[in-house]
GROMACS .gro file of C-alpha atoms in nm:
model
  402
    1MET     CA    1  14.683  10.921  12.084
    2MET     CA    2  14.706  11.298  12.113
    3GLN     CA    3  14.629  11.509  11.801
    4ARG     CA    4  14.799  11.843  11.733
    5VAL     CA    5  14.554  12.127  11.687
    6PRO     CA    6  14.685  12.382  11.434
    7GLY     CA    7  14.711  12.734  11.579
    8SER     CA    8  14.535  13.034  11.422
    9ARG     CA    9  14.757  13.218  11.172
   10GLY     CA   10  14.736  13.598  11.081
   11PHE     CA   11  14.880  13.804  10.795
   12THR     CA   12  15.248  13.828  10.765
   13LEU     CA   13  15.419  14.165  10.775
   14LEU     CA   14  15.493  14.141  10.403
   15GLU     CA   15  15.128  14.081  10.320
   16VAL     CA   16  15.022  14.380  10.532
   17MET     CA   17  15.275  14.604  10.361
   18ILE     CA   18  15.164  14.491  10.015
   19SER     CA   19  14.798  14.551  10.103
   20ALA     CA   20  14.876  14.896  10.239
   21ALA     CA   21  15.073  14.983   9.926
   22LEU     CA   22  14.790  14.867   9.703
   23GLY     CA   23  14.545  15.073   9.908
   24ILE     CA   24  14.761  15.380   9.875
   25VAL     CA   25  14.782  15.327   9.498
   26VAL     CA   26  14.405  15.293   9.472
   27VAL     CA   27  14.342  15.603   9.685
   28ALA     CA   28  14.604  15.804   9.493
   29SER     CA   29  14.453  15.695   9.163
   30GLY     CA   30  14.108  15.794   9.284
   31LEU     CA   31  14.234  16.133   9.399
   32ALA     CA   32  14.415  16.189   9.068
   33VAL     CA   33  14.107  16.096   8.868
   34GLY     CA   34  13.887  16.312   9.089
   35THR     CA   35  14.124  16.608   9.061
   36GLN     CA   36  14.143  16.568   8.684
   37MET     CA   37  13.765  16.547   8.656
   38GLN     CA   38  13.725  16.852   8.879
   39ARG     CA   39  13.979  17.043   8.672
   40ARG     CA   40  13.810  16.941   8.348
   41ALA     CA   41  13.469  17.037   8.485
   42LEU     CA   42  13.605  17.377   8.587
   43PHE     CA   43  13.739  17.454   8.240
   44GLU     CA   44  13.428  17.314   8.072
   45GLU     CA   45  13.221  17.546   8.290
   46GLN     CA   46  13.439  17.840   8.186
   47THR     CA   47  13.401  17.744   7.821
   48MET     CA   48  13.023  17.736   7.860
   49MET     CA   49  13.036  18.077   8.030
   50ALA     CA   50  13.238  18.211   7.736
   51GLN     CA   51  12.977  18.078   7.495
   52THR     CA   52  12.694  18.232   7.696
   53THR     CA   53  12.878  18.565   7.714
   54GLY     CA   54  12.933  18.562   7.339
   55ARG     CA   55  12.568  18.494   7.261
   56THR     CA   56  12.453  18.765   7.503
   57LEU     CA   57  12.687  19.022   7.351
   58GLU     CA   58  12.580  18.919   7.001
   59GLU     CA   59  12.215  18.985   7.083
   60MET     CA   60  12.295  19.318   7.247
   61LEU     CA   61  12.516  19.447   6.967
   62SER     CA   62  12.279  19.321   6.697
   63SER     CA   63  11.989  19.520   6.839
   64GLN     CA   64  12.200  19.834   6.881
   65VAL     CA   65  12.347  19.822   6.530
   66ALA     CA   66  12.000  19.756   6.385
   67ARG     CA   67  11.857  20.076   6.532
   68ALA     CA   68  12.166  20.291   6.470
   69GLY     CA   69  12.083  20.602   6.270
   70ALA     CA   70  11.717  20.611   6.377
   71GLY     CA   71  11.585  20.957   6.297
   72MET     CA   72  11.880  21.075   6.088
   73GLY     CA   73  11.965  20.775   5.870
   74ASN     CA   74  12.313  20.799   5.721
   75THR     CA   75  12.329  21.177   5.769
   76PRO     CA   76  12.620  21.284   5.992
   77ILE     CA   77  12.528  21.445   6.324
   78SER     CA   78  12.693  21.785   6.376
   79PHE     CA   79  12.818  21.818   6.733
   80ALA     CA   80  13.049  22.111   6.661
   81ASP     CA   81  13.270  22.245   6.384
   82SER     CA   82  13.496  21.962   6.263
   83ASP     CA   83  13.301  21.717   6.479
   84ASP     CA   84  13.052  21.532   6.262
   85ARG     CA   85  12.955  21.183   6.374
   86PHE     CA   86  12.761  20.907   6.201
   87GLY     CA   87  12.511  20.659   6.338
   88ILE     CA   88  12.776  20.391   6.283
   89GLU     CA   89  13.151  20.444   6.284
   90MET     CA   90  13.450  20.219   6.344
   91TRP     CA   91  13.823  20.274   6.384
   92SER     CA   92  14.093  20.014   6.330
   93ASN     CA   93  14.338  20.192   6.562
   94PRO     CA   94  14.148  20.350   6.852
   95SER     CA   95  14.470  20.454   7.025
   96THR     CA   96  14.499  20.737   6.768
   97VAL     CA   97  14.145  20.867   6.824
   98ALA     CA   98  14.104  21.116   7.108
   99PHE     CA   99  13.745  21.007   7.177
  100PHE     CA  100  13.869  20.668   7.301
  101THR     CA  101  14.180  20.782   7.488
  102THR     CA  102  14.099  21.113   7.660
  103ASP     CA  103  14.017  20.940   7.990
  104GLY     CA  104  14.381  20.833   8.020
  105ASP     CA  105  14.277  20.480   8.117
  106TYR     CA  106  14.303  20.314   7.776
  107VAL     CA  107  14.589  20.071   7.712
  108ALA     CA  108  14.642  19.941   7.360
  109PRO     CA  109  14.730  19.574   7.300
  110ASP     CA  110  15.100  19.490   7.317
  111ALA     CA  111  15.212  19.323   6.995
  112ALA     CA  112  15.527  19.197   7.167
  113LYS     CA  113  15.303  18.992   7.397
  114GLN     CA  114  15.097  18.873   7.099
  115GLN     CA  115  14.789  19.053   7.227
  116PRO     CA  116  14.541  19.080   6.936
  117ALA     CA  117  14.442  19.424   6.807
  118SER     CA  118  14.078  19.531   6.819
  119ASP     CA  119  13.862  19.789   6.645
  120ALA     CA  120  13.654  20.052   6.820
  121LEU     CA  121  13.285  20.101   6.746
  122ARG     CA  122  13.055  20.398   6.805
  123LEU     CA  123  12.677  20.405   6.753
  124TYR     CA  124  12.410  20.677   6.773
  125TRP     CA  125  12.034  20.669   6.734
  126GLY     CA  126  11.736  20.889   6.808
  127SER     CA  127  11.487  20.778   7.072
  128THR     CA  128  11.121  20.795   6.975
  129ASN     CA  129  10.999  20.778   7.335
  130ALA     CA  130  10.966  21.157   7.353
  131LEU     CA  131  10.971  21.251   6.985
  132ILE     CA  132  10.870  21.611   6.915
  133SER     CA  133  10.760  21.761   6.582
  134LEU     CA  134  10.839  22.124   6.503
  135GLU     CA  135  10.612  22.350   6.301
  136GLY     CA  136  10.614  22.706   6.171
  137CYS     CA  137  10.613  22.978   6.435
  138THR     CA  138  10.336  23.238   6.446
  139GLY     CA  139  10.439  23.537   6.235
  140LYS     CA  140  10.740  23.348   6.097
  141GLY     CA  141  10.572  23.166   5.812
  142SER     CA  142  10.700  22.812   5.792
  143SER     CA  143  11.019  22.879   5.988
  144VAL     CA  144  11.043  22.662   6.299
  145ARG     CA  145  11.278  22.903   6.480
  146GLN     CA  146  11.160  23.196   6.688
  147GLY     CA  147  11.507  23.314   6.782
  148ALA     CA  148  11.857  23.198   6.862
  149ASP     CA  149  11.743  22.928   7.105
  150GLN     CA  150  11.364  22.915   7.063
  151PHE     CA  151  11.186  22.654   6.850
  152CYS     CA  152  10.813  22.615   6.788
  153LEU     CA  153  10.639  22.289   6.871
  154ALA     CA  154  10.337  22.125   6.720
  155PRO     CA  155  10.027  22.145   6.943
  156SER     CA  156   9.994  21.886   7.222
  157SER     CA  157  10.364  21.800   7.210
  158SER     CA  158  10.523  21.584   7.476
  159ASP     CA  159  10.748  21.740   7.738
  160GLY     CA  160  10.951  21.421   7.774
  161LEU     CA  161  11.269  21.593   7.659
  162ALA     CA  162  11.262  21.839   7.949
  163PRO     CA  163  11.579  21.798   8.159
  164ALA     CA  164  11.550  21.576   8.464
  165VAL     CA  165  11.572  21.737   8.806
  166GLY     CA  166  11.929  21.840   8.871
  167GLN     CA  167  12.032  21.808   8.506
  168PRO     CA  168  12.120  22.122   8.305
  169PHE     CA  169  12.000  21.984   7.972
  170THR     CA  170  11.885  21.682   7.774
  171LEU     CA  171  12.104  21.573   7.485
  172ALA     CA  172  11.887  21.545   7.174
  173VAL     CA  173  11.913  21.545   6.797
  174LEU     CA  174  11.733  21.788   6.564
  175ALA     CA  175  11.690  21.610   6.233
  176ASN     CA  176  11.534  21.669   5.894
  177ALA     CA  177  11.547  21.400   5.629
  178ASN     CA  178  11.458  21.651   5.355
  179GLU     CA  179  11.761  21.866   5.432
  180GLN     CA  180  11.994  21.573   5.509
  181SER     CA  181  12.068  21.753   5.832
  182ALA     CA  182  12.111  21.638   6.191
  183CYS     CA  183  12.224  21.862   6.476
  184ALA     CA  184  12.322  21.753   6.823
  185THR     CA  185  12.110  21.971   7.051
  186ARG     CA  186  12.107  22.060   7.420
  187VAL     CA  187  11.744  22.097   7.528
  188THR     CA  188  11.710  22.314   7.838
  189ASN     CA  189  11.331  22.354   7.853
  190VAL     CA  190  11.011  22.223   7.697
  191ASN     CA  191  10.696  22.433   7.744
  192ALA     CA  192  10.412  22.232   7.598
  193GLY     CA  193  10.161  22.496   7.706
  194SER     CA  194  10.310  22.769   7.488
  195ASN     CA  195  10.446  22.523   7.230
  196ARG     CA  196  10.804  22.636   7.282
  197LEU     CA  197  11.127  22.442   7.304
  198THR     CA  198  11.443  22.608   7.434
  199ALA     CA  199  11.760  22.452   7.302
  200THR     CA  200  12.116  22.523   7.193
  201LEU     CA  201  12.239  22.366   6.871
  202GLY     CA  202  12.562  22.171   6.901
  203THR     CA  203  12.779  22.082   7.196
  204GLY     CA  204  13.042  22.338   7.093
  205THR     CA  205  13.080  22.617   6.838
  206LEU     CA  206  12.874  22.570   6.521
  207ASN     CA  207  12.964  22.833   6.264
  208THR     CA  208  12.941  22.629   5.945
  209GLY     CA  209  12.694  22.389   5.787
  210GLY     CA  210  12.319  22.385   5.820
  211CYS     CA  211  12.324  22.366   6.199
  212GLY     CA  212  12.515  22.693   6.216
  213LEU     CA  213  12.281  22.893   5.992
  214ALA     CA  214  12.102  23.198   6.132
  215PRO     CA  215  11.745  23.157   6.265
  216THR     CA  216  11.618  23.372   5.976
  217ASP     CA  217  11.770  23.149   5.708
  218MET     CA  218  11.534  22.974   5.467
  219TYR     CA  219  11.697  22.651   5.578
  220TRP     CA  220  11.461  22.644   5.876
  221THR     CA  221  11.146  22.673   5.664
  222SER     CA  222  11.165  22.316   5.539
  223GLY     CA  223  10.902  22.087   5.687
  224ASP     CA  224  10.945  21.763   5.879
  225TRP     CA  225  11.180  21.886   6.152
  226LEU     CA  226  11.194  21.639   6.441
  227VAL     CA  227  11.358  21.647   6.784
  228MET     CA  228  11.446  21.319   6.956
  229GLY     CA  229  11.652  21.220   7.254
  230LEU     CA  230  12.001  21.127   7.134
  231GLU     CA  231  12.116  20.789   7.255
  232GLY     CA  232  12.417  20.583   7.167
  233VAL     CA  233  12.714  20.388   7.290
  234ALA     CA  234  13.082  20.339   7.205
  235TYR     CA  235  13.287  20.022   7.254
  236ARG     CA  236  13.658  19.956   7.296
  237VAL     CA  237  13.876  19.667   7.418
  238ASN     CA  238  14.108  19.790   7.693
  239TRP     CA  239  14.423  19.590   7.780
  240LYS     CA  240  14.488  19.761   8.110
  241ASN     CA  241  14.682  19.529   8.347
  242ASN     CA  242  14.712  19.283   8.053
  243ILE     CA  243  14.347  19.182   8.099
  244PRO     CA  244  14.132  19.234   7.787
  245THR     CA  245  13.815  19.416   7.886
  246LEU     CA  246  13.527  19.519   7.664
  247GLU     CA  247  13.422  19.865   7.781
  248ALA     CA  248  13.129  20.085   7.684
  249LEU     CA  249  13.068  20.459   7.700
  250PRO     CA  250  12.696  20.543   7.676
  251SER     CA  251  12.604  20.871   7.511
  252GLY     CA  252  12.627  21.155   7.762
  253ALA     CA  253  12.839  20.957   8.009
  254THR     CA  254  13.195  21.050   8.102
  255THR     CA  255  13.321  20.722   8.247
  256TRP     CA  256  13.381  20.401   8.054
  257GLN     CA  257  13.193  20.104   8.198
  258VAL     CA  258  13.304  19.740   8.203
  259VAL     CA  259  13.083  19.521   7.985
  260SER     CA  260  13.283  19.198   7.993
  261ARG     CA  261  13.629  19.081   8.095
  262ASP     CA  262  13.601  18.784   7.862
  263VAL     CA  263  13.620  18.960   7.522
  264GLU     CA  264  13.971  18.942   7.380
  265GLN     CA  265  13.903  19.095   7.040
  266LEU     CA  266  13.643  19.308   6.861
  267ARG     CA  267  13.651  19.336   6.482
  268VAL     CA  268  13.412  19.536   6.264
  269ARG     CA  269  13.364  19.547   5.886
  270GLN     CA  270  13.127  19.766   5.686
  271ALA     CA  271  12.957  19.690   5.354
  272VAL     CA  272  12.942  19.985   5.112
  273ILE     CA  273  12.689  19.985   4.827
  274ASP     CA  274  12.707  20.143   4.481
  275LEU     CA  275  12.435  20.409   4.460
  276THR     CA  276  12.449  20.400   4.079
  277ASN     CA  277  12.401  20.022   4.070
  278LEU     CA  278  12.200  19.900   4.367
  279ASN     CA  279  12.210  19.540   4.241
  280ALA     CA  280  12.589  19.524   4.254
  281ALA     CA  281  12.752  19.330   4.536
  282PRO     CA  282  12.862  19.556   4.823
  283ARG     CA  283  13.229  19.620   4.893
  284TRP     CA  284  13.354  19.531   5.238
  285PHE     CA  285  13.585  19.764   5.429
  286PRO     CA  286  13.832  19.635   5.532
  287GLU     CA  287  13.890  19.343   5.295
  288THR     CA  288  14.228  19.167   5.301
  289ASP     CA  289  14.140  18.865   5.086
  290LEU     CA  290  14.315  18.934   4.754
  291THR     CA  291  14.070  18.707   4.572
  292LEU     CA  292  13.793  18.949   4.670
  293ALA     CA  293  13.979  19.280   4.660
  294ASN     CA  294  14.304  19.350   4.480
  295PRO     CA  295  14.450  19.575   4.604
  296PRO     CA  296  14.305  19.507   4.950
  297ARG     CA  297  14.068  19.760   5.100
  298PRO     CA  298  14.144  19.932   5.431
  299ALA     CA  299  13.892  20.033   5.695
  300ILE     CA  300  13.699  20.344   5.592
  301SER     CA  301  13.873  20.535   5.870
  302ASP     CA  302  14.210  20.448   5.712
  303CYS     CA  303  14.141  20.559   5.353
  304THR     CA  304  14.403  20.797   5.213
  305VAL     CA  305  14.421  21.034   4.915
  306GLY     CA  306  14.640  20.786   4.730
  307GLN     CA  307  14.359  20.528   4.747
  308PHE     CA  308  14.085  20.754   4.607
  309SER     CA  309  14.096  20.589   4.264
  310THR     CA  310  14.166  20.234   4.382
  311SER     CA  311  14.073  20.080   4.716
  312CYS     CA  312  13.861  20.374   4.834
  313ALA     CA  313  13.702  20.468   4.502
  314VAL     CA  314  13.342  20.588   4.511
  315GLU     CA  315  13.081  20.656   4.242
  316THR     CA  316  12.898  20.987   4.209
  317PRO     CA  317  12.522  20.964   4.147
  318SER     CA  318  12.334  21.262   4.007
  319PHE     CA  319  12.158  21.332   4.339
  320GLU     CA  320  12.479  21.366   4.543
  321ASN     CA  321  12.640  21.705   4.604
  322VAL     CA  322  13.017  21.666   4.616
  323PRO     CA  323  13.247  21.955   4.717
  324PRO     CA  324  13.479  22.079   4.438
  325THR     CA  325  13.782  21.984   4.647
  326GLU     CA  326  13.749  21.641   4.800
  327THR     CA  327  13.955  21.593   5.114
  328VAL     CA  328  14.019  21.268   5.298
  329GLU     CA  329  13.743  21.351   5.545
  330VAL     CA  330  13.495  21.415   5.263
  331ARG     CA  331  13.581  21.083   5.096
  332ARG     CA  332  13.543  20.895   5.423
  333ARG     CA  333  13.211  21.069   5.480
  334ARG     CA  334  13.084  20.968   5.135
  335LEU     CA  335  13.181  20.606   5.195
  336GLN     CA  336  13.025  20.607   5.541
  337GLN     CA  337  12.693  20.727   5.398
  338ARG     CA  338  12.688  20.424   5.169
  339VAL     CA  339  12.717  20.166   5.450
  340ARG     CA  340  12.423  19.927   5.448
  341GLU     CA  341  12.552  19.627   5.644
  342VAL     CA  342  12.787  19.573   5.936
  343GLU     CA  343  12.982  19.260   6.028
  344VAL     CA  344  13.095  19.218   6.388
  345THR     CA  345  13.338  18.953   6.511
  346LEU     CA  346  13.387  18.884   6.881
  347VAL     CA  347  13.657  18.657   7.022
  348VAL     CA  348  13.560  18.550   7.374
  349ARG     CA  349  13.807  18.360   7.590
  350THR     CA  350  13.793  18.186   7.926
  351ARG     CA  351  13.909  18.386   8.227
  352ARG     CA  352  14.160  18.125   8.345
  353ASN     CA  353  14.410  17.938   8.135
  354ASP     CA  354  14.498  17.571   8.154
  355ARG     CA  355  14.867  17.566   8.242
  356GLU     CA  356  14.900  17.206   8.130
  357ILE     CA  357  14.822  17.320   7.775
  358ASN     CA  358  15.067  17.602   7.728
  359GLN     CA  359  15.246  17.603   7.393
  360PRO     CA  360  15.232  17.967   7.281
  361THR     CA  361  15.438  17.896   6.969
  362VAL     CA  362  15.177  17.649   6.843
  363THR     CA  363  14.835  17.740   6.702
  364ASP     CA  364  14.513  17.543   6.698
  365ASP     CA  365  14.284  17.476   6.402
  366ASP     CA  366  14.129  17.823   6.437
  367GLY     CA  367  14.464  18.000   6.436
  368PHE     CA  368  14.468  18.081   6.807
  369ARG     CA  369  14.776  18.029   7.022
  370LEU     CA  370  14.778  17.726   7.252
  371ASP     CA  371  14.834  17.939   7.560
  372GLY     CA  372  14.590  17.752   7.781
  373TYR     CA  373  14.286  17.971   7.711
  374LYS     CA  374  13.978  17.834   7.539
  375ARG     CA  375  13.829  18.073   7.283
  376ARG     CA  376  13.502  18.102   7.097
  377THR     CA  377  13.447  18.322   6.791
  378PHE     CA  378  13.113  18.486   6.714
  379THR     CA  379  13.066  18.653   6.374
  380PHE     CA  380  12.735  18.808   6.275
  381ARG     CA  381  12.605  19.058   6.021
  382VAL     CA  382  12.339  19.321   6.080
  383ALA     CA  383  12.168  19.556   5.834
  384PRO     CA  384  12.115  19.899   5.995
  385ARG     CA  385  11.775  19.958   5.838
  386ASN     CA  386  11.774  20.332   5.909
  387PHE     CA  387  12.078  20.392   5.688
  388GLY     CA  388  11.874  20.315   5.379
  389VAL     CA  389  11.576  20.533   5.478
  390ALA     CA  390  11.710  20.886   5.528
  391GLY     CA  391  12.015  21.084   5.427
  392LEU     CA  392  12.198  21.005   5.105
  393VAL     CA  393  11.950  20.767   4.940
  394PRO     CA  394  11.827  20.733   4.581
  395PRO     CA  395  11.519  20.946   4.505
  396ALA     CA  396  11.185  20.769   4.517
  397LEU     CA  397  11.066  20.631   4.185
  398THR     CA  398  10.778  20.817   4.025
  399GLY     CA  399  10.505  20.682   3.805
  400VAL     CA  400  10.535  20.331   3.945
  401ALA     CA  401  10.219  20.156   4.054
  402PRO     CA  402  10.226  20.042   4.417
   0.00000   0.00000   0.00000
């Protein structure tokens, strides 16, 4: 009897099609998961970069604010008539300040596009690397001035302030804590051999104030005159091309330099002390929390005459000389000399936004718009130690055992 041998049987067309479809689904799912993981990794990397940028800027600004006012304390530096600058100054609306807009490159944030407003910050300090002490000139008693542009140096003085090759002058500051005076100075020559320093006071016309007094005035007979290189930096957030950019202008430079394209906002507050009650809590400018200040306090740069007795009130200690007529600039100056702490807030955002998370009308838990950008906020406080050492400070106690 013959037996039938079953023939070999392959996959049917339907089975092949089902297998192919399942394979495509698996591959597509793998690609989707891989793309999503790659996208998430990219934005996580950007978030980490934003955090690193914020920490780096915090360290940089903290060190600069801490040494602001070195050599002159809270005394304003006279650059020219009507141009007195402090070691620390901030402005809530930099677009109205010529210092921050004269380059023609500054673009203010557009409120219609919900671009956050930023403050501007300017710092100055004296460098001790080439510090020079002045002393009385021969035949001039204790006066440190020999003539209009000649100053007498202490023996064995450094010539580190001499202008570099190709430079017309070195920008310096002539300061005296006893006189509460600080003058921006252009040093053109240092002759350590003959103990002479050649310099011009101010960067413009100085006809008033201590820096504009004649060389024969008794003002120059006070001891403890110092000359230091003047260093500093100013910061602004520029929204040119709708890209927030933190820019810096070092002292003596003419071109603003890019520091970071990740900083969306810079905010600055200043703590003002009461010189008649040093134990009292400082007042913060600005302060918008009505539970802490009612009426709210503006930035020092925004104080007006109408706020002299309220938000911008200031006490008058016995050791402070106040002009008979107090203008807005005088009141702002008095408040600025009482600053003893600075609070800086930086908002750093990622460079690219996640288009899948774009709900600009909705805010997150931190109050930021859900526009696809990840943001990190860094707030820190720094005490500029030099502001409490020289300038308008309480007189030293006498008769107190050390």
